[in-house]
Short mmCIF file of C-alpha atoms in Angstrom, two decimals:
data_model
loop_
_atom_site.label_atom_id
_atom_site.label_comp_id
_atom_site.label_asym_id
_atom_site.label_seq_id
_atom_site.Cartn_x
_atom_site.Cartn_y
_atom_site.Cartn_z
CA UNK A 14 -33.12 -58.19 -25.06
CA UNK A 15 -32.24 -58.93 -29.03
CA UNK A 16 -34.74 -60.34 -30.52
CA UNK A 17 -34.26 -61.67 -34.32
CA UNK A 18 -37.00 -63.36 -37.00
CA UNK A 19 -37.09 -63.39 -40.47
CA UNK A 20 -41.03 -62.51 -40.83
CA UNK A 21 -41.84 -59.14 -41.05
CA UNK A 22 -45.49 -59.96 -39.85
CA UNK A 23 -43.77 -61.87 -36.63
CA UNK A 24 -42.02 -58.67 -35.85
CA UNK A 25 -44.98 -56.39 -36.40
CA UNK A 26 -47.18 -58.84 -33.90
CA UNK A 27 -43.80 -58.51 -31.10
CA UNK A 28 -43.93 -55.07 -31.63
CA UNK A 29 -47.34 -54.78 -31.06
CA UNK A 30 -47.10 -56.62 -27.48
CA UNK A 31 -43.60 -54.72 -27.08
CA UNK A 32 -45.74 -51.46 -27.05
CA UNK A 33 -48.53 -53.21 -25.25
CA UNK A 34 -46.82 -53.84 -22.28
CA UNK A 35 -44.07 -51.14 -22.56
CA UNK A 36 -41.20 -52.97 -23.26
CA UNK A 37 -39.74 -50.48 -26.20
CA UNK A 38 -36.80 -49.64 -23.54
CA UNK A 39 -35.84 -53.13 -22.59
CA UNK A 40 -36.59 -54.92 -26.01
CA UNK A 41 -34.87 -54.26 -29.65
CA UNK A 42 -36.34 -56.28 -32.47
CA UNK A 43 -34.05 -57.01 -35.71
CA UNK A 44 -35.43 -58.72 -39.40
CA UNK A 45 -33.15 -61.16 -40.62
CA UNK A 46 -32.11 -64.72 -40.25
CA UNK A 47 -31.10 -66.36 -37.15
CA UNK A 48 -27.84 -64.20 -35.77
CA UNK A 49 -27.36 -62.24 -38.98
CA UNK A 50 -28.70 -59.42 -38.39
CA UNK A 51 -26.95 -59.36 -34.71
CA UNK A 52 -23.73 -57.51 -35.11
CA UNK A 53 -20.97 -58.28 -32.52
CA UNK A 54 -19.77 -55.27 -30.17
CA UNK A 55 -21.84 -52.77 -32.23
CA UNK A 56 -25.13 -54.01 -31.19
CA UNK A 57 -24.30 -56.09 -27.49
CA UNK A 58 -21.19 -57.87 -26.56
CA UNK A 59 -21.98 -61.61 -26.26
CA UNK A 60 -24.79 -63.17 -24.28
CA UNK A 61 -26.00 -64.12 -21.27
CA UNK A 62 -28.88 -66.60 -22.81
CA UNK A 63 -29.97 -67.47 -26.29
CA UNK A 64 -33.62 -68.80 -26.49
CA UNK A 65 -34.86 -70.41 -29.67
CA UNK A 66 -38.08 -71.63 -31.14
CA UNK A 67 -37.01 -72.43 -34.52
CA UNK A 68 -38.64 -74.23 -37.62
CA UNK A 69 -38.21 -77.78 -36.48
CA UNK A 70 -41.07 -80.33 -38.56
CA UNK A 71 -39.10 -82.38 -41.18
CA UNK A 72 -40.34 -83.37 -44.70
CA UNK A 73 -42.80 -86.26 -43.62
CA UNK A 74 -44.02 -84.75 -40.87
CA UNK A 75 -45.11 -81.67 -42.45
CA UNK A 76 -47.38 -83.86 -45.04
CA UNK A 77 -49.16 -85.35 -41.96
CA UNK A 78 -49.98 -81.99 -40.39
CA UNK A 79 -53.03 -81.10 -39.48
CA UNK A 80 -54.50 -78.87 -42.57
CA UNK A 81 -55.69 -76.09 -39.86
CA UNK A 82 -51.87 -76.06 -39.11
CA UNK A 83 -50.67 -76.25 -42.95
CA UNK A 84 -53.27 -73.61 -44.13
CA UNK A 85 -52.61 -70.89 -41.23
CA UNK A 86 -49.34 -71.34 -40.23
CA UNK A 87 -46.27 -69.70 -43.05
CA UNK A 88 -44.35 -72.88 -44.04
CA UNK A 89 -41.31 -70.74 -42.93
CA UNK A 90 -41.97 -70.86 -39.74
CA UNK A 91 -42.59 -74.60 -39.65
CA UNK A 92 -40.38 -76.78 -42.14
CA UNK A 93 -36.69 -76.98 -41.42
CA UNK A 94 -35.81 -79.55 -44.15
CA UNK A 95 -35.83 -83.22 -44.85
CA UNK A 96 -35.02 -84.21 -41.02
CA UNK A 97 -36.58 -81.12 -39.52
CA UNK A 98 -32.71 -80.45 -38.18
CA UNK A 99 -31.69 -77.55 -40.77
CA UNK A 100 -31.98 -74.30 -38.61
CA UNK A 101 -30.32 -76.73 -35.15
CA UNK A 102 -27.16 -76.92 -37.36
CA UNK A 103 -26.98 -73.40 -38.44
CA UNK A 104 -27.63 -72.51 -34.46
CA UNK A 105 -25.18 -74.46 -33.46
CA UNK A 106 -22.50 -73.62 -35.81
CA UNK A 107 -22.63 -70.03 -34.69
CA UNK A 108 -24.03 -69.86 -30.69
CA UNK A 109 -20.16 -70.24 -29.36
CA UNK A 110 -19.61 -66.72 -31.05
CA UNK A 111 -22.68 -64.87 -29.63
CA UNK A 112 -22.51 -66.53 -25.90
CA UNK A 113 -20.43 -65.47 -23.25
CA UNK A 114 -18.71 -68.74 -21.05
CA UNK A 115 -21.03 -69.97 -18.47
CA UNK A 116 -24.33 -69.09 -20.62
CA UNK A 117 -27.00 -70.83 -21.97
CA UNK A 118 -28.99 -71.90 -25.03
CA UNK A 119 -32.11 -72.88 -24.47
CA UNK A 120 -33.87 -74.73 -28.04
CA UNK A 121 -37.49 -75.84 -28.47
CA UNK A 122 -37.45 -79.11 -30.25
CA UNK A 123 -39.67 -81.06 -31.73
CA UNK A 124 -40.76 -84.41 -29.97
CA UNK A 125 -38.41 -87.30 -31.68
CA UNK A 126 -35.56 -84.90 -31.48
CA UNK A 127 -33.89 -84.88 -28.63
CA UNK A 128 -31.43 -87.21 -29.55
CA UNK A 129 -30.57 -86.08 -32.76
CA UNK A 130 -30.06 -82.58 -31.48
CA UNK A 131 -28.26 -83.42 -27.92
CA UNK A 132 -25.67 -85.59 -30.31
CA UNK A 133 -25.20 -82.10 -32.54
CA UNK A 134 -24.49 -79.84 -29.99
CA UNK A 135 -21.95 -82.63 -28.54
CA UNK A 136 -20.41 -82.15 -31.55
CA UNK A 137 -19.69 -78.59 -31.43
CA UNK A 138 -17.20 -79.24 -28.21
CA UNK A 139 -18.04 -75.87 -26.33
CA UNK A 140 -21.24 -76.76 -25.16
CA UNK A 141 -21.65 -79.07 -21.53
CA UNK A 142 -24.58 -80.15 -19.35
CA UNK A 143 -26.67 -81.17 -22.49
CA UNK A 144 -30.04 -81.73 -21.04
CA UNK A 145 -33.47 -82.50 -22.65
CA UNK A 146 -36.36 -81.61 -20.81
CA UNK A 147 -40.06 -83.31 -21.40
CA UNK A 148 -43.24 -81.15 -21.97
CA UNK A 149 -46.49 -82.63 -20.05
CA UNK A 150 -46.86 -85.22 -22.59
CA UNK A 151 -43.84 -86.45 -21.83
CA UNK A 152 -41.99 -85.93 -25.32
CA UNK A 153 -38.86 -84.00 -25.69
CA UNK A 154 -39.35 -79.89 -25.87
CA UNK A 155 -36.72 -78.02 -25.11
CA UNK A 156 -32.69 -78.72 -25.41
CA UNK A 157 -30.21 -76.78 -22.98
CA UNK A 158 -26.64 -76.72 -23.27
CA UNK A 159 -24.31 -74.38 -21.04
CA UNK A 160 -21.16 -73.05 -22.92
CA UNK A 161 -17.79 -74.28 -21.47
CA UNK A 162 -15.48 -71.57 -19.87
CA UNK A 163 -13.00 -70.61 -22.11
#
């Protein structure tokens, strides 16, 4: 397992549950954004599975946020520009060249995006069996597309 984020303190918490549960053989943790600081054939060949919880609360909604939420969580890790869309289109533009044919990317979303993210991955023409998938609310969570064979 890869594992990317662009917080130091993010990385210092998975460390501390990678050493917890002795996982420092099967787990390799990298600081940087998104896929950057994943280098093809020197670090892994492509993958199996990408698995994504990115920053996904647009403009508005991050005024209405709760203020425990806005004063405890880093606005990095929430905000992903005026639609809340920023970091699916930089996933998306660059997931075909880290997944192997057959394999999957698996996105939390946030509840009124579904559509808006199943339409972008469309888009990108190597992805198939779009699906959303519904938390216990019943509002969108998670995205999965499967890459196309080559």
């Amino acid at each position: 397992i890869i594992a990317t984020d662009i917080s130091d303190a993010a990385l210092k918490i998975a460390d501390e549950n990678i050493e917890k549960y002795n996982l420092k053989d099967r787990i390799q943790l990298l600081c940087g954004d998104l896929f950057d600081p994943v280098v093809p054939q020197l670090d892994t060949g492509k993958f199996d599975l990408i698995v994504c919880n990115p920053p996904y609360v647009s403009a508005a909604e991050f005024e209405t946020l709760e203020k425990a939420v806005k004063e405890h969580e880093p606005k990095l890790a929430l905000f992903a520009g005026p639609d809340g869309l920023d970091i699916y289109h930089r996933i998306a533009e660059k997931a075909d060249d880290f997944l192997k044919p057959d394999a999957a990317l698996i996105l939390e979303i946030g509840y009124s995006q579904g559509p808006a993210v199943r339409e972008l991955l469309e888009k990108m023409a190597c992805f198939a069996d779009i699906k959303i998938e519904k938390d216990f609310h019943n509002n969108d969570r998670i995205v999965t597309a499967v890459k196309k064979p080559s």
